[in-house]
Amino acid sequence: AQRIKENTLFNAHRPYRILDSLVVEQGQTLTLAAGTRLYFHPQAELIVHGTLQILGSLQEPVVLRGDRMGYMFNNQPYDRIPGQWGGVRLTATSYNNYINYADIHSGNYGVRVDSGDVTQNKLILENSVIHNTSGHGLDIRMANVYAGNCQLTNAGGDCVHVRGGDVTLVHSTLARFYVFTGGSGVALDFANFDGPVRLPIQSLQLANCIITGYQGDELMGNQNKEYPEDAFNYAFFNCLLNTPKTEEPDPRLVDCLWDIDDK
């Protein structure tokens, strides 16, 4: 693996091809300037023990994708096939990551956020696309994450997968229209446990978001039955939800609409 052992800037002058994983050491920062393009070989990942700053712009987004340039068959480039590379992993020691105007697509997963101190900012994700992954798109485990104005779509796993932590999503679209075989997820899946591991959800809030997909129910929330006192705090504000409508008023669903096919 190529290791980033000092603060480093990648710019847009030329694309970068990552044959093995790119690892940002603890205490160091990798900055990707607007227009930077990273092409990852199969299974190669961007592993961040330190800090990642992706500073794209509307005109010049930062692109993270696979390195295979040809076509699987006519009109089907490999770039549109999931599982072409690993993904971006923010490990337990990584904090204060900022991703703005990034296009992260066609990996095994999109961005995986490992457990950390929930009181510390782990990731701010803005104006970005995580698309077409064979596993989870945005995978959060016991971390403090904010995502705004993002497209989190077409995952073979869950578009957004939350296990504990403090998570806020605003003005974002979570849409699961995965066209490849083997997918088994939903647009949003959240729980305050993972098997025997207790992972309290201190706060999960979605505001002005669209949660939709092919299935009749694209929203799954599960509370730990063995430890009902564990935090399981969530709320949806002004969202469009593709999930069965609740019969009774729910104070955790504020001014929401239901995306239901009544045919």
XYZ file of N, CA, C and O in Angstrom, residues 40-235:
784
model
N -9.041 3.597 -8.973
C -8.614 2.514 -8.091
C -8.677 1.168 -8.812
O -9.660 0.848 -9.469
N -7.618 0.384 -8.648
C -7.570 -0.985 -9.150
C -8.552 -1.838 -8.330
O -8.898 -1.478 -7.199
N -9.015 -2.977 -8.860
C -9.921 -3.831 -8.081
C -9.396 -4.121 -6.674
O -8.221 -4.446 -6.502
N -10.263 -3.956 -5.685
C -10.026 -4.190 -4.258
C -9.208 -3.084 -3.593
O -9.078 -3.070 -2.365
N -8.614 -2.169 -4.342
C -7.868 -1.070 -3.728
C -8.835 -0.141 -2.990
O -9.947 0.117 -3.450
N -8.387 0.365 -1.837
C -9.222 1.219 -0.993
C -8.471 2.507 -0.650
O -7.247 2.573 -0.747
N -9.217 3.501 -0.218
C -8.650 4.684 0.415
C -8.929 4.544 1.909
O -10.077 4.662 2.346
N -7.884 4.248 2.672
C -8.010 3.971 4.107
C -7.442 5.153 4.875
O -6.262 5.493 4.719
N -8.272 5.784 5.697
C -7.894 7.024 6.359
C -7.817 6.804 7.871
O -8.841 6.636 8.539
N -6.580 6.799 8.397
C -6.376 6.802 9.850
C -6.268 8.231 10.361
O -6.495 8.506 11.536
N -5.874 9.137 9.479
C -5.756 10.552 9.812
C -6.987 11.317 9.381
O -8.093 11.039 9.830
N -6.804 12.265 8.437
C -7.908 13.127 8.013
C -7.938 13.231 6.494
O -6.892 13.341 5.851
N -9.141 13.219 5.949
C -9.357 13.373 4.515
C -10.128 14.663 4.269
O -11.168 14.895 4.883
N -9.610 15.481 3.367
C -10.285 16.703 2.952
C -10.490 16.642 1.435
O -9.520 16.719 0.668
N -11.726 16.452 1.010
C -12.046 16.464 -0.422
C -12.720 17.798 -0.717
O -13.820 18.065 -0.237
N -12.039 18.632 -1.503
C -12.483 20.009 -1.715
C -12.880 20.214 -3.173
O -12.289 20.997 -3.903
N -13.892 19.482 -3.600
C -14.392 19.637 -4.950
C -15.244 20.884 -5.084
O -15.494 21.619 -4.128
N -15.709 21.111 -6.307
C -16.616 22.222 -6.566
C -17.692 21.744 -7.524
O -17.589 20.667 -8.117
N -18.718 22.562 -7.717
C -19.795 22.195 -8.638
C -19.251 21.994 -10.050
O -19.618 21.042 -10.741
N -18.363 22.875 -10.469
C -17.805 22.778 -11.816
C -16.737 21.696 -11.897
O -16.536 21.090 -12.957
N -16.028 21.446 -10.821
C -14.925 20.493 -10.811
C -15.032 19.545 -9.613
O -14.300 19.689 -8.632
N -15.936 18.572 -9.687
C -16.036 17.613 -8.585
C -14.797 16.720 -8.526
O -14.086 16.547 -9.515
N -14.557 16.165 -7.364
C -13.508 15.157 -7.185
C -14.138 13.792 -7.465
O -15.211 13.482 -6.926
N -13.486 12.978 -8.293
C -14.045 11.697 -8.710
C -13.192 10.556 -8.173
O -11.969 10.541 -8.347
N -13.835 9.599 -7.499
C -13.202 8.364 -7.044
C -13.952 7.213 -7.707
O -15.159 7.051 -7.488
N -13.239 6.408 -8.499
C -13.882 5.372 -9.298
C -12.887 4.247 -9.559
O -11.729 4.311 -9.160
N -13.331 3.190 -10.239
C -12.454 2.117 -10.634
C -11.565 2.519 -11.802
O -11.816 3.521 -12.478
N -10.521 1.714 -12.056
C -9.568 2.073 -13.107
C -9.820 1.344 -14.427
O -9.072 1.530 -15.385
N -10.853 0.542 -14.475
C -11.113 -0.200 -15.697
C -11.888 0.683 -16.665
O -12.998 1.137 -16.357
N -11.308 0.902 -17.848
C -11.839 1.911 -18.762
C -12.697 1.335 -19.884
O -13.394 2.076 -20.569
N -12.671 0.010 -20.099
C -13.354 -0.569 -21.246
C -14.826 -0.826 -20.990
O -15.439 -0.309 -20.057
N -15.389 -1.679 -21.838
C -16.806 -2.007 -21.798
C -16.989 -3.490 -21.498
O -16.282 -4.334 -22.051
N -17.938 -3.809 -20.622
C -18.297 -5.203 -20.386
C -18.964 -5.777 -21.635
O -18.683 -6.893 -22.049
N -19.871 -4.993 -22.218
C -20.448 -5.274 -23.525
C -20.954 -3.953 -24.068
O -20.771 -2.908 -23.430
N -21.532 -3.966 -25.246
C -21.943 -2.706 -25.878
C -22.785 -1.851 -24.938
O -23.731 -2.328 -24.299
N -22.409 -0.586 -24.851
C -23.157 0.418 -24.080
C -23.160 0.150 -22.576
O -23.993 0.708 -21.860
N -22.278 -0.727 -22.101
C -22.198 -0.993 -20.665
C -20.739 -0.898 -20.210
O -20.038 -1.893 -20.109
N -20.255 0.329 -19.940
C -18.871 0.466 -19.482
C -18.692 -0.114 -18.084
O -19.629 -0.130 -17.268
N -17.482 -0.581 -17.811
C -17.192 -1.107 -16.480
C -17.406 -0.056 -15.398
O -17.706 -0.395 -14.247
N -17.294 1.205 -15.761
C -17.473 2.276 -14.783
C -18.890 2.310 -14.222
O -19.135 2.910 -13.185
N -19.841 1.661 -14.912
C -21.217 1.614 -14.407
C -21.536 0.295 -13.713
O -22.690 0.049 -13.358
N -20.522 -0.548 -13.520
C -20.707 -1.828 -12.845
C -20.219 -1.701 -11.410
O -19.098 -1.238 -11.171
N -21.010 -2.084 -10.402
C -20.535 -1.990 -9.014
C -19.420 -2.987 -8.744
O -19.194 -3.933 -9.495
N -18.705 -2.747 -7.630
C -17.663 -3.677 -7.196
C -16.367 -3.569 -7.979
O -15.580 -4.518 -8.003
N -16.102 -2.420 -8.606
C -14.886 -2.260 -9.397
C -13.654 -1.932 -8.550
O -12.529 -2.070 -9.005
N -13.870 -1.489 -7.311
C -12.766 -1.169 -6.391
C -13.303 -1.271 -4.974
O -14.426 -1.716 -4.773
N -12.504 -0.917 -3.989
C -12.928 -1.062 -2.602
C -13.924 0.004 -2.162
O -15.140 -0.156 -2.255
N -13.395 1.139 -1.685
C -14.215 2.219 -1.174
C -13.362 3.110 -0.286
O -12.138 2.960 -0.217
N -14.017 4.044 0.407
C -13.327 4.965 1.316
C -13.646 4.552 2.740
O -14.822 4.494 3.125
N -12.613 4.282 3.529
C -12.825 3.851 4.907
C -12.194 4.841 5.882
O -10.995 5.126 5.807
N -13.014 5.361 6.776
C -12.547 6.251 7.840
C -12.457 5.414 9.111
O -13.473 5.023 9.673
N -11.239 5.141 9.559
C -11.046 4.204 10.658
C -11.291 4.861 12.019
O -11.618 6.048 12.100
N -11.099 4.100 13.082
C -11.425 4.558 14.437
C -10.653 5.808 14.849
O -11.138 6.606 15.648
N -9.449 6.011 14.311
C -8.625 7.150 14.721
C -8.840 8.380 13.852
O -8.213 9.420 14.072
N -9.714 8.298 12.875
C -9.901 9.371 11.894
C -11.038 10.298 12.322
O -12.161 9.844 12.585
N -10.747 11.612 12.354
C -11.763 12.612 12.713
C -11.641 13.827 11.801
O -10.664 13.995 11.078
N -12.672 14.669 11.863
C -12.690 15.948 11.152
C -12.498 15.795 9.645
O -11.837 16.612 8.997
N -13.109 14.753 9.091
C -13.074 14.561 7.647
C -14.142 15.427 6.993
O -15.244 15.581 7.513
N -13.786 15.969 5.826
C -14.711 16.834 5.088
C -14.697 16.421 3.617
O -13.637 16.366 2.986
N -15.878 16.095 3.103
C -16.018 15.698 1.707
C -17.059 16.610 1.067
O -18.217 16.615 1.472
N -16.642 17.386 0.063
C -17.533 18.332 -0.597
C -17.408 18.167 -2.105
O -16.299 18.136 -2.652
N -18.534 18.044 -2.779
C -18.579 17.854 -4.232
C -17.679 16.696 -4.665
O -16.747 16.874 -5.455
N -17.985 15.528 -4.141
C -17.299 14.299 -4.543
C -18.273 13.388 -5.276
O -19.468 13.365 -4.977
N -17.740 12.636 -6.228
C -18.488 11.611 -6.950
C -17.776 10.284 -6.674
O -16.717 10.010 -7.231
N -18.357 9.493 -5.779
C -17.762 8.226 -5.348
C -18.691 7.125 -5.842
O -19.818 7.005 -5.369
N -18.225 6.320 -6.809
C -19.163 5.375 -7.398
C -18.503 4.066 -7.813
O -17.292 3.984 -8.005
N -19.364 3.032 -7.874
C -19.026 1.712 -8.436
C -17.977 0.956 -7.638
O -17.214 0.166 -8.193
N -17.949 1.148 -6.315
C -17.059 0.391 -5.446
C -17.756 -0.795 -4.801
O -18.943 -1.053 -5.033
N -17.002 -1.518 -3.968
C -17.620 -2.541 -3.125
C -18.529 -1.880 -2.093
O -19.580 -2.413 -1.738
N -18.106 -0.734 -1.612
C -18.917 0.107 -0.730
C -18.573 1.549 -1.075
O -17.680 1.822 -1.896
N -19.273 2.492 -0.478
C -18.983 3.895 -0.754
C -18.056 4.482 0.287
O -16.836 4.503 0.116
N -18.627 4.966 1.391
C -17.850 5.487 2.525
C -18.233 4.700 3.762
O -19.415 4.652 4.126
N -17.240 4.092 4.399
C -17.453 3.316 5.617
C -16.851 4.086 6.789
O -15.669 4.423 6.773
N -17.693 4.377 7.782
C -17.287 5.191 8.925
C -17.229 4.294 10.161
O -18.258 3.861 10.668
N -16.018 4.029 10.632
C -15.837 3.127 11.772
C -16.129 3.824 13.090
O -16.130 5.058 13.184
N -16.325 3.028 14.137
C -16.665 3.528 15.463
C -15.630 4.515 15.975
O -14.426 4.369 15.732
N -16.112 5.510 16.685
C -15.227 6.500 17.287
C -15.915 7.198 18.436
O -16.963 6.754 18.926
N -15.340 8.313 18.871
C -15.923 9.146 19.915
C -17.110 9.892 19.301
O -16.937 10.754 18.433
N -18.301 9.569 19.749
C -19.509 10.140 19.139
C -19.611 11.640 19.385
O -20.323 12.344 18.664
N -18.892 12.162 20.375
C -18.931 13.603 20.637
C -18.029 14.389 19.690
O -18.092 15.612 19.657
N -17.178 13.699 18.930
C -16.274 14.366 18.002
C -16.758 14.211 16.568
O -17.219 13.135 16.179
N -16.633 15.294 15.787
C -17.014 15.241 14.383
C -16.159 14.234 13.632
O -14.942 14.323 13.618
N -16.813 13.281 13.025
C -16.110 12.261 12.240
C -16.128 12.616 10.755
O -15.118 12.494 10.068
N -17.299 13.033 10.262
C -17.420 13.304 8.836
C -18.508 14.326 8.579
O -19.623 14.215 9.092
N -18.171 15.314 7.746
C -19.156 16.193 7.122
C -19.114 15.901 5.633
O -18.058 16.007 4.998
N -20.247 15.501 5.082
C -20.369 15.114 3.671
C -21.395 16.033 3.028
O -22.558 16.041 3.433
N -20.968 16.812 2.035
C -21.867 17.783 1.423
C -21.787 17.727 -0.100
O -20.725 17.481 -0.679
N -22.938 17.971 -0.744
C -23.003 18.159 -2.203
C -22.346 17.011 -2.963
O -21.697 17.227 -3.992
N -22.516 15.792 -2.461
C -21.769 14.661 -3.006
C -22.685 13.518 -3.423
O -23.844 13.438 -3.003
N -22.119 12.630 -4.248
C -22.826 11.459 -4.754
C -22.071 10.210 -4.321
O -20.857 10.108 -4.512
N -22.790 9.268 -3.694
C -22.279 7.910 -3.459
C -23.256 6.987 -4.168
O -24.427 6.902 -3.802
N -22.771 6.278 -5.202
C -23.690 5.640 -6.137
C -23.163 4.284 -6.602
O -21.959 4.092 -6.760
N -24.084 3.346 -6.771
C -23.808 2.107 -7.501
C -22.737 1.249 -6.811
O -21.740 0.861 -7.426
N -22.958 0.936 -5.554
C -22.037 0.086 -4.796
C -22.632 -1.308 -4.637
O -23.849 -1.463 -4.544
N -21.757 -2.315 -4.578
C -22.269 -3.674 -4.387
C -22.670 -3.921 -2.940
O -23.533 -4.749 -2.659
N -22.056 -3.220 -1.983
C -22.435 -3.282 -0.573
C -23.142 -1.998 -0.163
O -23.847 -1.376 -0.960
N -22.960 -1.582 1.107
C -23.592 -0.356 1.599
C -22.971 0.876 0.937
O -21.772 0.905 0.630
N -23.793 1.892 0.745
C -23.287 3.162 0.226
C -22.570 3.946 1.306
O -21.342 4.035 1.331
N -23.341 4.525 2.225
C -22.793 5.219 3.389
C -23.047 4.334 4.600
O -24.187 4.123 4.990
N -21.975 3.803 5.183
C -22.049 2.798 6.250
C -21.474 3.408 7.518
O -20.263 3.634 7.623
N -22.349 3.705 8.496
C -21.950 4.433 9.705
C -22.118 3.531 10.922
O -23.188 2.967 11.149
N -21.049 3.435 11.704
C -21.087 2.635 12.931
C -20.575 3.477 14.095
O -19.400 3.816 14.159
N -21.452 3.840 15.009
C -21.115 4.561 16.231
C -20.213 5.760 15.942
O -19.069 5.834 16.389
N -20.725 6.705 15.155
C -19.923 7.862 14.782
C -20.809 9.092 14.641
O -22.038 8.996 14.540
N -20.156 10.263 14.640
C -20.832 11.546 14.489
C -20.689 11.987 13.036
O -19.584 12.326 12.584
N -21.788 11.959 12.300
C -21.759 12.216 10.854
C -22.876 13.183 10.477
O -24.015 13.049 10.944
N -22.537 14.139 9.604
C -23.528 15.037 9.015
C -23.432 14.925 7.504
O -22.327 14.968 6.935
N -24.567 14.779 6.832
C -24.601 14.755 5.373
C -25.672 15.723 4.892
O -26.808 15.671 5.365
N -25.309 16.583 3.949
C -26.250 17.562 3.425
C -26.187 17.669 1.918
O -25.094 17.652 1.330
N -27.352 17.742 1.278
C -27.472 17.895 -0.173
C -26.706 16.805 -0.911
O -25.911 17.072 -1.815
N -26.953 15.558 -0.520
C -26.237 14.426 -1.105
C -27.185 13.467 -1.814
O -28.369 13.391 -1.488
N -26.629 12.740 -2.773
C -27.332 11.662 -3.463
C -26.688 10.353 -3.045
O -25.519 10.104 -3.336
N -27.444 9.508 -2.355
C -26.950 8.243 -1.810
C -27.828 7.150 -2.413
O -28.931 6.887 -1.931
N -27.344 6.525 -3.491
C -28.257 5.774 -4.350
C -27.687 4.451 -4.841
O -26.476 4.257 -4.941
N -28.623 3.554 -5.154
C -28.372 2.308 -5.893
C -27.269 1.460 -5.269
O -26.268 1.133 -5.914
N -27.478 1.087 -4.016
C -26.555 0.194 -3.324
C -27.097 -1.234 -3.355
O -28.300 -1.451 -3.230
N -26.186 -2.203 -3.486
C -26.587 -3.598 -3.347
C -26.953 -3.916 -1.913
O -27.833 -4.733 -1.640
N -26.265 -3.259 -0.964
C -26.658 -3.301 0.435
C -27.644 -2.173 0.705
O -28.587 -1.959 -0.063
N -27.430 -1.440 1.782
C -28.278 -0.289 2.097
C -27.636 0.983 1.557
O -26.421 1.160 1.640
N -28.456 1.886 1.045
C -27.904 3.175 0.620
C -27.290 3.902 1.812
O -26.201 4.464 1.707
N -27.995 3.899 2.937
C -27.448 4.409 4.200
C -27.700 3.370 5.275
O -28.841 2.938 5.475
N -26.640 2.960 5.954
C -26.679 1.902 6.958
C -26.128 2.493 8.247
O -24.958 2.874 8.308
N -26.986 2.604 9.272
C -26.598 3.253 10.528
C -26.692 2.253 11.665
O -27.745 1.641 11.873
N -25.596 2.121 12.400
C -25.572 1.304 13.615
C -25.006 2.161 14.745
O -23.813 2.238 14.970
N -25.906 2.848 15.441
C -25.508 3.683 16.557
C -24.934 5.019 16.124
O -24.727 5.282 14.939
N -24.715 5.902 17.109
C -24.038 7.162 16.852
C -24.943 8.365 16.858
O -26.048 8.357 17.410
N -24.453 9.437 16.222
C -25.149 10.720 16.133
C -25.086 11.137 14.669
O -24.039 11.550 14.166
N -26.212 10.995 13.966
C -26.222 11.132 12.507
C -27.323 12.104 12.089
O -28.459 11.998 12.554
N -26.966 13.027 11.184
C -27.936 13.982 10.642
C -27.817 14.001 9.130
O -26.711 14.112 8.590
N -28.964 13.883 8.446
C -29.011 14.023 6.997
C -30.059 15.061 6.647
O -31.194 14.988 7.147
N -29.698 16.025 5.799
C -30.643 17.051 5.363
C -30.572 17.196 3.848
O -29.524 16.994 3.233
N -31.703 17.535 3.250
C -31.787 17.820 1.807
C -31.100 16.741 0.972
O -30.353 17.051 0.023
N -31.309 15.487 1.315
C -30.617 14.398 0.618
C -31.616 13.386 0.065
O -32.732 13.251 0.567
N -31.175 12.678 -0.970
C -31.984 11.642 -1.603
C -31.342 10.291 -1.354
O -30.184 10.067 -1.701
N -32.110 9.395 -0.726
C -31.705 8.018 -0.488
C -32.626 7.162 -1.360
O -33.811 6.997 -1.045
N -32.105 6.665 -2.466
C -32.952 5.973 -3.432
C -32.278 4.682 -3.859
O -31.150 4.707 -4.345
N -33.003 3.568 -3.676
C -32.416 2.270 -3.994
C -33.118 1.660 -5.201
O -34.146 1.024 -5.081
N -32.549 1.914 -6.369
C -33.015 1.319 -7.619
C -31.859 0.494 -8.191
O -31.330 0.804 -9.257
N -31.456 -0.514 -7.439
C -30.302 -1.343 -7.795
C -30.724 -2.368 -8.833
O -31.632 -3.165 -8.597
N -30.074 -2.346 -9.995
C -30.533 -3.161 -11.117
C -29.768 -4.472 -11.257
O -30.124 -5.317 -12.092
N -28.730 -4.665 -10.456
C -27.917 -5.871 -10.589
C -28.411 -6.959 -9.641
O -29.046 -6.688 -8.619
N -28.119 -8.219 -9.952
C -28.559 -9.327 -9.109
C -27.754 -9.361 -7.810
O -26.625 -8.898 -7.756
N -28.352 -9.906 -6.779
C -27.647 -10.091 -5.512
C -27.871 -9.005 -4.490
O -27.458 -9.136 -3.352
N -28.528 -7.920 -4.875
C -28.776 -6.861 -3.914
C -29.871 -7.237 -2.925
O -30.839 -7.896 -3.278
N -29.704 -6.834 -1.669
C -30.681 -7.248 -0.655
C -30.941 -6.156 0.377
O -31.458 -6.449 1.449
N -30.595 -4.919 0.086
C -30.725 -3.871 1.087
C -31.956 -3.013 0.897
O -32.884 -3.339 0.153
N -31.958 -1.869 1.594
C -33.020 -0.871 1.505
C -32.370 0.509 1.422
O -31.151 0.644 1.518
N -33.193 1.530 1.259
C -32.647 2.883 1.175
C -32.028 3.319 2.507
O -30.948 3.910 2.529
N -32.718 3.027 3.616
C -32.203 3.394 4.943
C -32.476 2.271 5.923
O -33.622 1.846 6.079
N -31.436 1.802 6.584
C -31.552 0.772 7.619
C -30.805 1.266 8.854
O -29.611 1.564 8.785
N -31.527 1.380 9.981
C -30.865 1.847 11.206
C -31.255 0.954 12.377
O -32.368 0.419 12.439
N -30.314 0.774 13.294
C -30.546 -0.052 14.473
C -29.583 0.379 15.573
O -28.522 0.964 15.306
N -29.955 0.071 16.832
C -29.065 0.405 17.949
C -28.360 -0.837 18.499
O -28.025 -0.906 19.681
N -28.118 -1.789 17.610
C -27.360 -2.987 17.972
C -26.880 -3.644 16.690
O -27.367 -3.363 15.586
N -25.901 -4.514 16.835
C -25.420 -5.322 15.716
C -25.079 -6.684 16.291
O -24.029 -6.860 16.903
N -25.993 -7.643 16.134
C -25.825 -8.919 16.818
C -25.842 -8.677 18.321
O -26.751 -8.020 18.849
N -24.833 -9.156 19.057
C -24.811 -8.955 20.501
C -24.243 -7.600 20.927
O -24.240 -7.267 22.117
N -23.756 -6.809 19.979
C -23.090 -5.544 20.299
C -24.120 -4.431 20.434
O -24.928 -4.204 19.529
N -24.092 -3.734 21.569
C -25.009 -2.628 21.821
C -24.433 -1.341 21.235
O -23.302 -0.945 21.542
N -25.207 -0.676 20.373
C -24.747 0.517 19.667
C -25.841 1.573 19.753
O -26.628 1.748 18.818
N -25.928 2.281 20.872
C -27.025 3.235 21.065
C -27.035 4.332 20.007
O -25.985 4.854 19.614
N -28.229 4.636 19.515
C -28.407 5.766 18.604
C -28.721 6.989 19.458
O -29.849 7.175 19.911
N -27.702 7.812 19.677
C -27.909 9.032 20.461
C -28.878 9.965 19.727
O -29.762 10.566 20.329
N -28.702 10.050 18.387
C -29.601 10.874 17.587
C -29.469 10.484 16.129
O -28.360 10.366 15.601
N -30.606 10.262 15.472
C -30.670 10.096 14.022
C -31.781 11.012 13.535
O -32.944 10.804 13.862
N -31.405 12.040 12.775
C -32.386 12.997 12.298
C -32.257 13.171 10.794
O -31.152 13.342 10.287
N -33.391 13.105 10.104
C -33.444 13.353 8.667
C -34.455 14.462 8.425
O -35.590 14.397 8.919
N -34.032 15.477 7.671
C -34.906 16.599 7.372
C -34.892 16.879 5.871
O -33.825 16.888 5.244
N -36.083 17.058 5.308
C -36.229 17.381 3.879
C -35.527 16.352 3.006
O -34.830 16.706 2.042
N -35.685 15.089 3.334
C -35.049 14.011 2.581
C -36.085 13.171 1.835
O -37.243 13.107 2.230
N -35.631 12.529 0.764
C -36.434 11.568 0.012
C -35.854 10.186 0.268
O -34.656 9.964 0.063
N -36.701 9.263 0.732
C -36.283 7.883 0.969
C -37.191 6.999 0.124
O -38.378 6.838 0.413
N -36.615 6.419 -0.935
C -37.460 5.714 -1.900
C -36.689 4.566 -2.541
O -35.527 4.340 -2.254
N -37.391 3.821 -3.409
C -36.775 2.682 -4.085
C -37.831 1.801 -4.715
O -39.025 2.111 -4.727
N -37.390 0.665 -5.237
C -38.278 -0.277 -5.916
C -39.263 -0.949 -4.964
O -40.378 -1.291 -5.330
N -38.838 -1.194 -3.730
C -39.607 -2.043 -2.831
C -40.745 -1.270 -2.158
O -40.756 -0.041 -2.137
N -41.654 -2.013 -1.570
C -42.761 -1.388 -0.877
C -42.359 -0.736 0.429
O -43.058 0.140 0.929
N -41.226 -1.166 0.994
C -40.749 -0.591 2.250
C -39.232 -0.423 2.147
O -38.480 -1.394 2.120
N -38.787 0.822 2.057
C -37.358 1.122 1.912
C -36.773 1.731 3.183
O -35.677 2.273 3.167
N -37.494 1.608 4.296
C -37.064 2.204 5.556
C -37.188 1.174 6.664
O -38.290 0.731 6.993
N -36.058 0.773 7.236
C -36.045 -0.252 8.277
C -35.378 0.282 9.545
O -34.222 0.720 9.508
N -36.112 0.238 10.653
C -35.547 0.618 11.946
C -35.760 -0.492 12.952
O -36.877 -1.010 13.075
N -34.702 -0.876 13.655
C -34.792 -1.973 14.621
C -34.196 -1.568 15.964
O -33.044 -1.120 16.030
N -34.994 -1.757 17.011
C -34.553 -1.445 18.369
C -34.159 -2.727 19.090
O -34.764 -3.779 18.887
N -33.133 -2.611 19.927
C -32.645 -3.762 20.683
C -33.697 -4.203 21.698
O -34.016 -3.480 22.641
N -34.245 -5.402 21.478
C -35.294 -5.903 22.370
C -34.721 -6.334 23.728
O -35.410 -6.275 24.744
N -33.465 -6.788 23.728
C -32.860 -7.247 24.984
C -32.526 -6.095 25.914
O -32.515 -6.263 27.140
N -32.236 -4.929 25.354
C -31.874 -3.766 26.161
C -32.733 -2.581 25.723
O -32.259 -1.649 25.080
N -34.025 -2.605 26.088
C -34.936 -1.560 25.622
C -34.595 -0.176 26.156
O -35.088 0.823 25.621
N -33.739 -0.106 27.193
C -33.367 1.194 27.738
C -32.270 1.872 26.919
O -31.996 3.068 27.085
N -31.613 1.132 26.006
C -30.565 1.729 25.179
C -31.149 2.796 24.258
O -32.253 2.643 23.726
N -30.401 3.877 24.077
C -30.884 5.006 23.273
C -31.252 4.566 21.857
O -30.506 3.833 21.206
N -32.426 5.003 21.435
C -32.916 4.722 20.077
C -33.713 5.950 19.636
O -34.914 5.924 19.475
N -32.990 7.058 19.486
C -33.612 8.355 19.258
C -33.549 8.731 17.785
O -32.465 8.951 17.236
N -34.702 8.785 17.134
C -34.728 9.162 15.722
C -35.924 10.055 15.451
O -36.923 10.042 16.180
N -35.809 10.844 14.375
C -36.921 11.702 13.956
C -36.756 12.049 12.490
O -35.638 12.189 11.987
